[in-house]
PDB file of C-alpha atoms in Angstrom:
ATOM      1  CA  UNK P   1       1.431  37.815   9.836  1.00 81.00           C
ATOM      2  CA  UNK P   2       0.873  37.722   5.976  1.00 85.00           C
ATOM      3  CA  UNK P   3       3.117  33.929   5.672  1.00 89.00           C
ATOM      4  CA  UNK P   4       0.692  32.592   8.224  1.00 87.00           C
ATOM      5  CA  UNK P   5      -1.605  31.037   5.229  1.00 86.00           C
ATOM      6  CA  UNK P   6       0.821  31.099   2.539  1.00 90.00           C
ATOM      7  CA  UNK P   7       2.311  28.083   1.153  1.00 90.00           C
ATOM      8  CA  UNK P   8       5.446  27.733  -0.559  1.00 91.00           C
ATOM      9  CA  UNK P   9       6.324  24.133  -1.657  1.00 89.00           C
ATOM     10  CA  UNK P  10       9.155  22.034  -0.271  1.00 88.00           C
ATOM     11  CA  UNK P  11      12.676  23.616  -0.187  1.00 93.00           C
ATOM     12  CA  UNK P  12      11.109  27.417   0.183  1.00 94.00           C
ATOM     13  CA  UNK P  13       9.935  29.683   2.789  1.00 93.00           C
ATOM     14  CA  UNK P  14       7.753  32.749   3.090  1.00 93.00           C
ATOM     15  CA  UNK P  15       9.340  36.189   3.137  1.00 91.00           C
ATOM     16  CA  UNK P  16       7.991  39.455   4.089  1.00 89.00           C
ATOM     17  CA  UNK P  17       9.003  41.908   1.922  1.00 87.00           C
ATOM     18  CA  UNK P  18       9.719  46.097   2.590  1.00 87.00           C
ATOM     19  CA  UNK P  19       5.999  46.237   1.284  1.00 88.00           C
ATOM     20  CA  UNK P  20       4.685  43.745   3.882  1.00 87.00           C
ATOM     21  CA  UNK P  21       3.945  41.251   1.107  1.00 91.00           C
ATOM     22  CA  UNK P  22       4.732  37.575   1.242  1.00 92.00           C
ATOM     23  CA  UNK P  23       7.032  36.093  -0.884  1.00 92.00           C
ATOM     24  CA  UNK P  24       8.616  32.373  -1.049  1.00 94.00           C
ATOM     25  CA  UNK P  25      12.661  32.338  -1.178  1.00 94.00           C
ATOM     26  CA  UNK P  26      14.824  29.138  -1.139  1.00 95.00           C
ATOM     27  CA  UNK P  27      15.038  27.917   2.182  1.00 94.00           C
ATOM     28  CA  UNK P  28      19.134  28.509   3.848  1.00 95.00           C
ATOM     29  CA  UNK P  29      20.389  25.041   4.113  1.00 94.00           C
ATOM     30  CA  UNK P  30      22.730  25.896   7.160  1.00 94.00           C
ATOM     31  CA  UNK P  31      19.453  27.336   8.823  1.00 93.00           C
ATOM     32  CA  UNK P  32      17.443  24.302   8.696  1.00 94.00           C
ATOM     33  CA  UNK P  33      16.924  22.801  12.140  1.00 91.00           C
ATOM     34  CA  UNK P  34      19.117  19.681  13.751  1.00 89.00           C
ATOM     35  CA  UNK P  35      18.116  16.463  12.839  1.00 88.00           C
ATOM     36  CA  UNK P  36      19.012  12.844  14.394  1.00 88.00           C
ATOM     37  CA  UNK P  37      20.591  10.484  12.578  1.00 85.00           C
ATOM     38  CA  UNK P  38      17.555   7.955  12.065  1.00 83.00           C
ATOM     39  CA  UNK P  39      16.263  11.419   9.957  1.00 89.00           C
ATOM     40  CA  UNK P  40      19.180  11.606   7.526  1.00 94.00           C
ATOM     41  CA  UNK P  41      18.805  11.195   3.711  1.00 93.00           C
ATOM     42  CA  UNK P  42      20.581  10.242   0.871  1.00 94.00           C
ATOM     43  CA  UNK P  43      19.692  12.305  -2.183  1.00 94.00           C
ATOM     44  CA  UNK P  44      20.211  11.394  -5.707  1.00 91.00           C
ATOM     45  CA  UNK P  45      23.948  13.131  -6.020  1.00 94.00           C
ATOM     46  CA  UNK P  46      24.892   9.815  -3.214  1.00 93.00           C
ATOM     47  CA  UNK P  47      25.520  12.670  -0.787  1.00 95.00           C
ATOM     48  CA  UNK P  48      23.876  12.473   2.755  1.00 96.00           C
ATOM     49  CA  UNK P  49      21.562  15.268   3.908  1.00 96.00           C
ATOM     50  CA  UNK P  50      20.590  16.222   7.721  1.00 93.00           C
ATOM     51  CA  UNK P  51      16.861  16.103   6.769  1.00 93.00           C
ATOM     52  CA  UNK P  52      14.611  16.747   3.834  1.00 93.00           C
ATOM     53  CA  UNK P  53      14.587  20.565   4.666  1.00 95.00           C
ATOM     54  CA  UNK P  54      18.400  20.746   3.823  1.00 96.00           C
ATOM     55  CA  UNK P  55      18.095  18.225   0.791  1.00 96.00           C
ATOM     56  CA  UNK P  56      14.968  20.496  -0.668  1.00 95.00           C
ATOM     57  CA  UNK P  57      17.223  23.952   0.423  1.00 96.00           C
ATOM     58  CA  UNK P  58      19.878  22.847  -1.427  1.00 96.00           C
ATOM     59  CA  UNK P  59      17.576  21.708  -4.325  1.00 95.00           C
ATOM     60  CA  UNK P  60      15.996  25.427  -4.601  1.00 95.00           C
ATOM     61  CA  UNK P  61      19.415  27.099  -4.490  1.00 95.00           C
ATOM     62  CA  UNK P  62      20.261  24.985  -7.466  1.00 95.00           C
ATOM     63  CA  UNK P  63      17.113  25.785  -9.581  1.00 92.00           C
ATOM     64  CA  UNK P  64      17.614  26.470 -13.208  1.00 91.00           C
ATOM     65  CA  UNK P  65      20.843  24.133 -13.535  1.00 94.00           C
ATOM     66  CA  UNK P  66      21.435  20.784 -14.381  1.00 93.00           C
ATOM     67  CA  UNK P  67      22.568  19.770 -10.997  1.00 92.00           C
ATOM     68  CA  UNK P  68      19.474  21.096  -9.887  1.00 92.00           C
ATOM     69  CA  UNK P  69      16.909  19.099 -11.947  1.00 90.00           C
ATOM     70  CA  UNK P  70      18.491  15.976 -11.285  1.00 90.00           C
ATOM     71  CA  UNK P  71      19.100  16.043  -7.471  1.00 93.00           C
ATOM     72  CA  UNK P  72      16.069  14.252  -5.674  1.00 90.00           C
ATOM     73  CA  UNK P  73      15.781  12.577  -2.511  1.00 90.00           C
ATOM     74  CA  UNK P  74      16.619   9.123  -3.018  1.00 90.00           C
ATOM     75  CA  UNK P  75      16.281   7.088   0.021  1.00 90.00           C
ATOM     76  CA  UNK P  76      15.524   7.529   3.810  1.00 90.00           C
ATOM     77  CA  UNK P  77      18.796   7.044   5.853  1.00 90.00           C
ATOM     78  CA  UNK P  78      22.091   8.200   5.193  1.00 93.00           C
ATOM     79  CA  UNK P  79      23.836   6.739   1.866  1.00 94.00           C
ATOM     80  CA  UNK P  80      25.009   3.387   1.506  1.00 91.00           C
ATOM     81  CA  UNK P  81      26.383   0.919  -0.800  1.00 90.00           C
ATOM     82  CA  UNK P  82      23.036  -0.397  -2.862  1.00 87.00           C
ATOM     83  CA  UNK P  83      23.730  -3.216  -4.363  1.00 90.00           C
ATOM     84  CA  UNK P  84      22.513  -3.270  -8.424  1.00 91.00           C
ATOM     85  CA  UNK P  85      19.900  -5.146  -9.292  1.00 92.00           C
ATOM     86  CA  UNK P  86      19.750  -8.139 -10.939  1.00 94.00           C
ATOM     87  CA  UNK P  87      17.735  -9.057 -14.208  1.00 94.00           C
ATOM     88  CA  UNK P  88      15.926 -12.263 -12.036  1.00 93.00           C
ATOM     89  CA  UNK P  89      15.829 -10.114  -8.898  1.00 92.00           C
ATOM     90  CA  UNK P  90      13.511  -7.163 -10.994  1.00 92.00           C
ATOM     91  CA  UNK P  91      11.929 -10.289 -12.259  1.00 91.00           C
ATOM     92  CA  UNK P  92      10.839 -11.526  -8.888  1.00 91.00           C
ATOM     93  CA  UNK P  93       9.992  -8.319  -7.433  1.00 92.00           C
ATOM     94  CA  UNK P  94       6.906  -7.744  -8.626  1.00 93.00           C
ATOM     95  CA  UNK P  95       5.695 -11.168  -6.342  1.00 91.00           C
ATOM     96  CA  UNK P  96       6.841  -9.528  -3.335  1.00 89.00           C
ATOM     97  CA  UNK P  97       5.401  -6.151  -3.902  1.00 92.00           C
ATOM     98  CA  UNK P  98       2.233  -7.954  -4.006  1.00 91.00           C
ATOM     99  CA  UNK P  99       2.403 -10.015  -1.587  1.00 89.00           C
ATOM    100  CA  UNK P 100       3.271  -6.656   0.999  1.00 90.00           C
ATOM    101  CA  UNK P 101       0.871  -4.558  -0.435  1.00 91.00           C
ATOM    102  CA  UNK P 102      -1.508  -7.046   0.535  1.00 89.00           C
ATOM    103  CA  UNK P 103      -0.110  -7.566   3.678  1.00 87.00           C
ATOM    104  CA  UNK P 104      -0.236  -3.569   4.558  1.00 89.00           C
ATOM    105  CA  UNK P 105      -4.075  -3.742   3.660  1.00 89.00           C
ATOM    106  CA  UNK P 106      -4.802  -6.819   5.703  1.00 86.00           C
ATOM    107  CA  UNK P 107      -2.877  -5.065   8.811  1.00 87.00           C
ATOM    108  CA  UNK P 108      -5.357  -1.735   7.814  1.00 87.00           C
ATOM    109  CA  UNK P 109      -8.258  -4.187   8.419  1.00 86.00           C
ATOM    110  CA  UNK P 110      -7.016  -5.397  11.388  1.00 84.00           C
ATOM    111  CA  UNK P 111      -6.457  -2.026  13.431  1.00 83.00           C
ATOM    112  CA  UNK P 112      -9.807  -0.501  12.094  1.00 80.00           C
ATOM    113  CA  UNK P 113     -11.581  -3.340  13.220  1.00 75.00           C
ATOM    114  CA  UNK P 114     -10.810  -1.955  16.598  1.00 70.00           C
ATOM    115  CA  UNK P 115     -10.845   1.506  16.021  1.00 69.00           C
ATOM    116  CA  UNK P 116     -11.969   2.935  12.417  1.00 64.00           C
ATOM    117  CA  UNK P 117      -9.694   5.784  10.638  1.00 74.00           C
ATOM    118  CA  UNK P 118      -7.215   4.451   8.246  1.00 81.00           C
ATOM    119  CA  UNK P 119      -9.497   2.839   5.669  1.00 86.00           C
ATOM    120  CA  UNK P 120     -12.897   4.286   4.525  1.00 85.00           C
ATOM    121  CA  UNK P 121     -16.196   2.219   4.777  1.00 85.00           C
ATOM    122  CA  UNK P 122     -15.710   1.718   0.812  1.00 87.00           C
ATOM    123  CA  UNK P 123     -12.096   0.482   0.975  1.00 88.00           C
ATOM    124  CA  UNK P 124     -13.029  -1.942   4.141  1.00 86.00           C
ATOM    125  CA  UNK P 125     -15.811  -3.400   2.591  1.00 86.00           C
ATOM    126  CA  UNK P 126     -13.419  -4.660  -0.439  1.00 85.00           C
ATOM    127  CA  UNK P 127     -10.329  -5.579   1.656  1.00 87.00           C
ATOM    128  CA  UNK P 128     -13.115  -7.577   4.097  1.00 86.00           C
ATOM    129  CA  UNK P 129     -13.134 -10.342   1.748  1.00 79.00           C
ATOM    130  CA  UNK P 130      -8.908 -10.557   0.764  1.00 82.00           C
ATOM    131  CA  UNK P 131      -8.636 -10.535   4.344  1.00 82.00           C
ATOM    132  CA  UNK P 132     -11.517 -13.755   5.097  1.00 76.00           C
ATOM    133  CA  UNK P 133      -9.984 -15.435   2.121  1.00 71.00           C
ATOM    134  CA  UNK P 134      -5.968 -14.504   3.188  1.00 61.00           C
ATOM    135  CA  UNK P 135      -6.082 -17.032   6.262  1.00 61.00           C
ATOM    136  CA  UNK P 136      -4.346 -19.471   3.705  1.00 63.00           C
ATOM    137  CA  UNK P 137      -1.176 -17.193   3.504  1.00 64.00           C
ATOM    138  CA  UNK P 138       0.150 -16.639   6.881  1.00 62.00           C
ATOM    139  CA  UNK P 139       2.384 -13.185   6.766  1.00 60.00           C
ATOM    140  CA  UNK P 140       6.137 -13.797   6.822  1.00 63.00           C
ATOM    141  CA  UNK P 141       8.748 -14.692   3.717  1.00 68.00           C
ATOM    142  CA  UNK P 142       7.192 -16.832   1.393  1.00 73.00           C
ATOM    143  CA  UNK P 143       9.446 -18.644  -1.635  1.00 80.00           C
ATOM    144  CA  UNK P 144       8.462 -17.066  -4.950  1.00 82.00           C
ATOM    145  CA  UNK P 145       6.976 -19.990  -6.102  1.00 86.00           C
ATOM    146  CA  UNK P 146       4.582 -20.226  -3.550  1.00 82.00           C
ATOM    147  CA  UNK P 147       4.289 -16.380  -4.311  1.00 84.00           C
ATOM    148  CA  UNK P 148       3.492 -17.482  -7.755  1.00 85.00           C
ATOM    149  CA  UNK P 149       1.246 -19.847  -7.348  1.00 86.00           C
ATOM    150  CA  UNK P 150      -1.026 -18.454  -5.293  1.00 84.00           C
ATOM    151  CA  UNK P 151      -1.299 -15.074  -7.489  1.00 87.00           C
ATOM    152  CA  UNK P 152      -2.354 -17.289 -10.319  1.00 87.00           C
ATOM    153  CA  UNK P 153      -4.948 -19.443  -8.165  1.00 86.00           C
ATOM    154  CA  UNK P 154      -6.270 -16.007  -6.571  1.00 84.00           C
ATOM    155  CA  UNK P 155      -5.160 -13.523  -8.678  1.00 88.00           C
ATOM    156  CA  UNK P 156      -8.366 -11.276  -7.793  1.00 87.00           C
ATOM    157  CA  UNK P 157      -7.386 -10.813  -4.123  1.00 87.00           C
ATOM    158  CA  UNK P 158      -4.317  -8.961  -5.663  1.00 90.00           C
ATOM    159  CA  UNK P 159      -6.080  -6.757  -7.955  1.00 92.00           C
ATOM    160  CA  UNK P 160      -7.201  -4.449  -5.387  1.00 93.00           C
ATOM    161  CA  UNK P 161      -4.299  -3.367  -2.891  1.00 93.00           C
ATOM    162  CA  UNK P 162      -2.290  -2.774  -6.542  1.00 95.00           C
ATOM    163  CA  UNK P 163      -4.855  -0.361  -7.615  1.00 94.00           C
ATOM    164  CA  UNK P 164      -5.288   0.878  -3.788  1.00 94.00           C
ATOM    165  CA  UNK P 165      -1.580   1.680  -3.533  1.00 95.00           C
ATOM    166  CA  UNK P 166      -1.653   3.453  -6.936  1.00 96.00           C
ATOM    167  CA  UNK P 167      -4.402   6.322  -5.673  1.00 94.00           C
ATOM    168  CA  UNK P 168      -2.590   6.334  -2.154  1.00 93.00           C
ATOM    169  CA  UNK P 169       0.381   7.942  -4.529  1.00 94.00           C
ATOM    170  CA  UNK P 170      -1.294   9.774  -7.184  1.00 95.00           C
ATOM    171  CA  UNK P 171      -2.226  12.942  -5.068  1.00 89.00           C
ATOM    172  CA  UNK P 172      -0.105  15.861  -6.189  1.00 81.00           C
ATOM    173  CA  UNK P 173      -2.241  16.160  -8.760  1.00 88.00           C
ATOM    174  CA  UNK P 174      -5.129  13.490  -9.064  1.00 92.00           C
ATOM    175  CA  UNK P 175      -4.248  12.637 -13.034  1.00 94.00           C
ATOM    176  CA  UNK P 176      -3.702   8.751 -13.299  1.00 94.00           C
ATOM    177  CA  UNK P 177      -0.057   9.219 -13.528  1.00 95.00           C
ATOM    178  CA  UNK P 178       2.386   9.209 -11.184  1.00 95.00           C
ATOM    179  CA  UNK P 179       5.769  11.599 -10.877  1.00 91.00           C
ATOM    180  CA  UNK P 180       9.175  11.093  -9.516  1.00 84.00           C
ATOM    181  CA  UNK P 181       7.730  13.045  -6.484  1.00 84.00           C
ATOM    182  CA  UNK P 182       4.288  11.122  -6.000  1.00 91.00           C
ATOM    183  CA  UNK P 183       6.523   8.020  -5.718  1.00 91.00           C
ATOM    184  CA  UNK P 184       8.923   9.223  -3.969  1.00 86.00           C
ATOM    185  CA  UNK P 185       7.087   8.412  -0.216  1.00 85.00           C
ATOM    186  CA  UNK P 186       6.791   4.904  -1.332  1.00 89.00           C
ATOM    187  CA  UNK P 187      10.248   4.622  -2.989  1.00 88.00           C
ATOM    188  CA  UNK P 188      12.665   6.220  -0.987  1.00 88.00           C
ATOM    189  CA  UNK P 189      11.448   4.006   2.248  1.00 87.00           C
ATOM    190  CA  UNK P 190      12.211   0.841   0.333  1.00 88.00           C
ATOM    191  CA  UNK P 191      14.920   1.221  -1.045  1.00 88.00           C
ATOM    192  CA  UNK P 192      17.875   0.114   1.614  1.00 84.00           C
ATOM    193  CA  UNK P 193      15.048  -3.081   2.108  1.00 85.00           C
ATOM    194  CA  UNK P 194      14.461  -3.449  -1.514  1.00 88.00           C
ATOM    195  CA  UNK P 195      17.145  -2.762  -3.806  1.00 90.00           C
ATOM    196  CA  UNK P 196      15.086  -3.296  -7.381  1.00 92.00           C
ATOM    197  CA  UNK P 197      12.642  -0.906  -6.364  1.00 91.00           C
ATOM    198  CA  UNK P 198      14.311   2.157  -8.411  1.00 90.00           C
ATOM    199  CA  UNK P 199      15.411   0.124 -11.177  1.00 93.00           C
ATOM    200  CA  UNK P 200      11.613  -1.632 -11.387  1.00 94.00           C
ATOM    201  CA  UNK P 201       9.669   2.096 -11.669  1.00 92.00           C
ATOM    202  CA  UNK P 202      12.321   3.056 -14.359  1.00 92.00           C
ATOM    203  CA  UNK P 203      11.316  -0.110 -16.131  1.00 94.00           C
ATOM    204  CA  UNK P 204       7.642   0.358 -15.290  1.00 94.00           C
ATOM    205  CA  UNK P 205       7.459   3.718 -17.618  1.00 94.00           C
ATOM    206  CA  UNK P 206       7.381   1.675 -20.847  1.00 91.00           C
ATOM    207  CA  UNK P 207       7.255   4.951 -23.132  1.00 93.00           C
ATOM    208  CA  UNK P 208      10.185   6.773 -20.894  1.00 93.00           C
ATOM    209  CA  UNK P 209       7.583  10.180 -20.663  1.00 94.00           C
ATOM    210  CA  UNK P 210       9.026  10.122 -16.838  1.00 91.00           C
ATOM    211  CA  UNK P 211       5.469   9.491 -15.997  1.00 94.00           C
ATOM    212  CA  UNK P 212       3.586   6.038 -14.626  1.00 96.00           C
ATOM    213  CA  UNK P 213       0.210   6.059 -15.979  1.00 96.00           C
ATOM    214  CA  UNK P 214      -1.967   3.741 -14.412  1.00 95.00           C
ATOM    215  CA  UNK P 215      -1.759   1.147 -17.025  1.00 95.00           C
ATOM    216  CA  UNK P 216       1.679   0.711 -16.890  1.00 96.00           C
ATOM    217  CA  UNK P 217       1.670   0.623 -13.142  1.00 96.00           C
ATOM    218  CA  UNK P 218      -1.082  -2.081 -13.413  1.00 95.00           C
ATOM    219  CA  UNK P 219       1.123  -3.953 -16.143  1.00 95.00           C
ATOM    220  CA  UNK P 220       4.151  -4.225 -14.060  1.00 94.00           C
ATOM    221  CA  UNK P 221       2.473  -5.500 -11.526  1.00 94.00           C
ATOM    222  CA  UNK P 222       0.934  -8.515 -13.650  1.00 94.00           C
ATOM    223  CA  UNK P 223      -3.065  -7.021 -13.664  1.00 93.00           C
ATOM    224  CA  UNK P 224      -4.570  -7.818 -16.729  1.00 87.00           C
ATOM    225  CA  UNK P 225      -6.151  -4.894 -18.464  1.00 74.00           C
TER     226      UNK P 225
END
């Protein structure tokens, strides 16, 4: 089967052609398999999509127009009212973001303490001492000024999961910037639980080049160069 190894990125398939060659086409919407409703998504166009294989089918038929550049997939679920963001929610956000990224590590440390897989031997060895220090934080919905406070009086237990969640993203490729579709995992989760999110990346790319780099992912987030 010559599309065994081939890989055609998200929204295509491989094709055999008369010659026996492989070839990628748009993927057939209509063909895509049945999803549940829990596997919906709402893409960019605030139209909901059976799964990511119809939202990425539909994307491919549309390459080369307008339509096509700007549909994404926004969020998981099916579409919803989002409520906009306000300036002193996008404010505040970066606190919580924080706060949960550190939170995600801690439970990391936790489960590989018991069985080892998610984090490497580097990574544990620097969330080992967030996590003996974090004891004074217990997890759960903390006001923003104790948020505050506490990323001033230990703002080096934060510097880490920011960076950590940075490299998690910037994959596709490794270049110290990240793309609507490197964020996308992280974005399109959060936002019917976070409502800023979309509204605090846009801010985040200070020169508008559609691009985070690193340093304005770090500056968002409050690390200090």
């Amino acid at each position: 089967d010559p599309c065994r190894n081939f890989h055609c990125k998200r929204g295509k398939v491989c094709h055999e052609d008369k010659q026996g060659n492989p070839h990628c086409i748009c993927q057939d919407p209509a063909a895509c398999p049945s999803t549940k409703d829990y596997e919906h998504v709402c893409g960019t166009d605030n139209k909901t999509y059976d799964g990511t294989c119809q939202l990425f089918g539909t994307k491919c038929q549309l390459e080369g127009t307008k339509m096509g550049r700007q549909l994404h997939l926004d969020y998981m679920g099916s579409c919803k009212y989002i409520p906009p963001c306000t300036d002193y929610e996008v404010d505040q956000f970066p606190l919580r973001m924080r706060d949960w990224l550190k939170n995600i590590l801690m439970q990391y440390y936790e489960r590989d303490l018991n069985t080892s897989g998610i984090l490497t031997e580097k990574q544990r060895n620097k969330v080992k001492k967030i996590y003996q220090n974090d004891k004074r934080l217990v997890a759960g919905d903390h006001t923003v000024e104790l948020l505050l406070h506490d990323f001033e009086k230990n703002y080096h237990m934060y510097v880490y999961p920011v960076h950590w969640q940075f490299h998690q993203l910037d994959q596709h490729p490794v270049d110290r910037s990240l793309t609507h579709s490197e964020l996308a995992p992280l974005r399109a989760s959060l936002v019917p639980m976070e409502h800023c999110i979309t509204r605090f990346f846009q801010e985040c790319d200070g020169d508008q080049d559609k691009l985070i780099a690193l340093k304005e992912w770090c500056h968002c987030f409050g690390i200090k160069e």
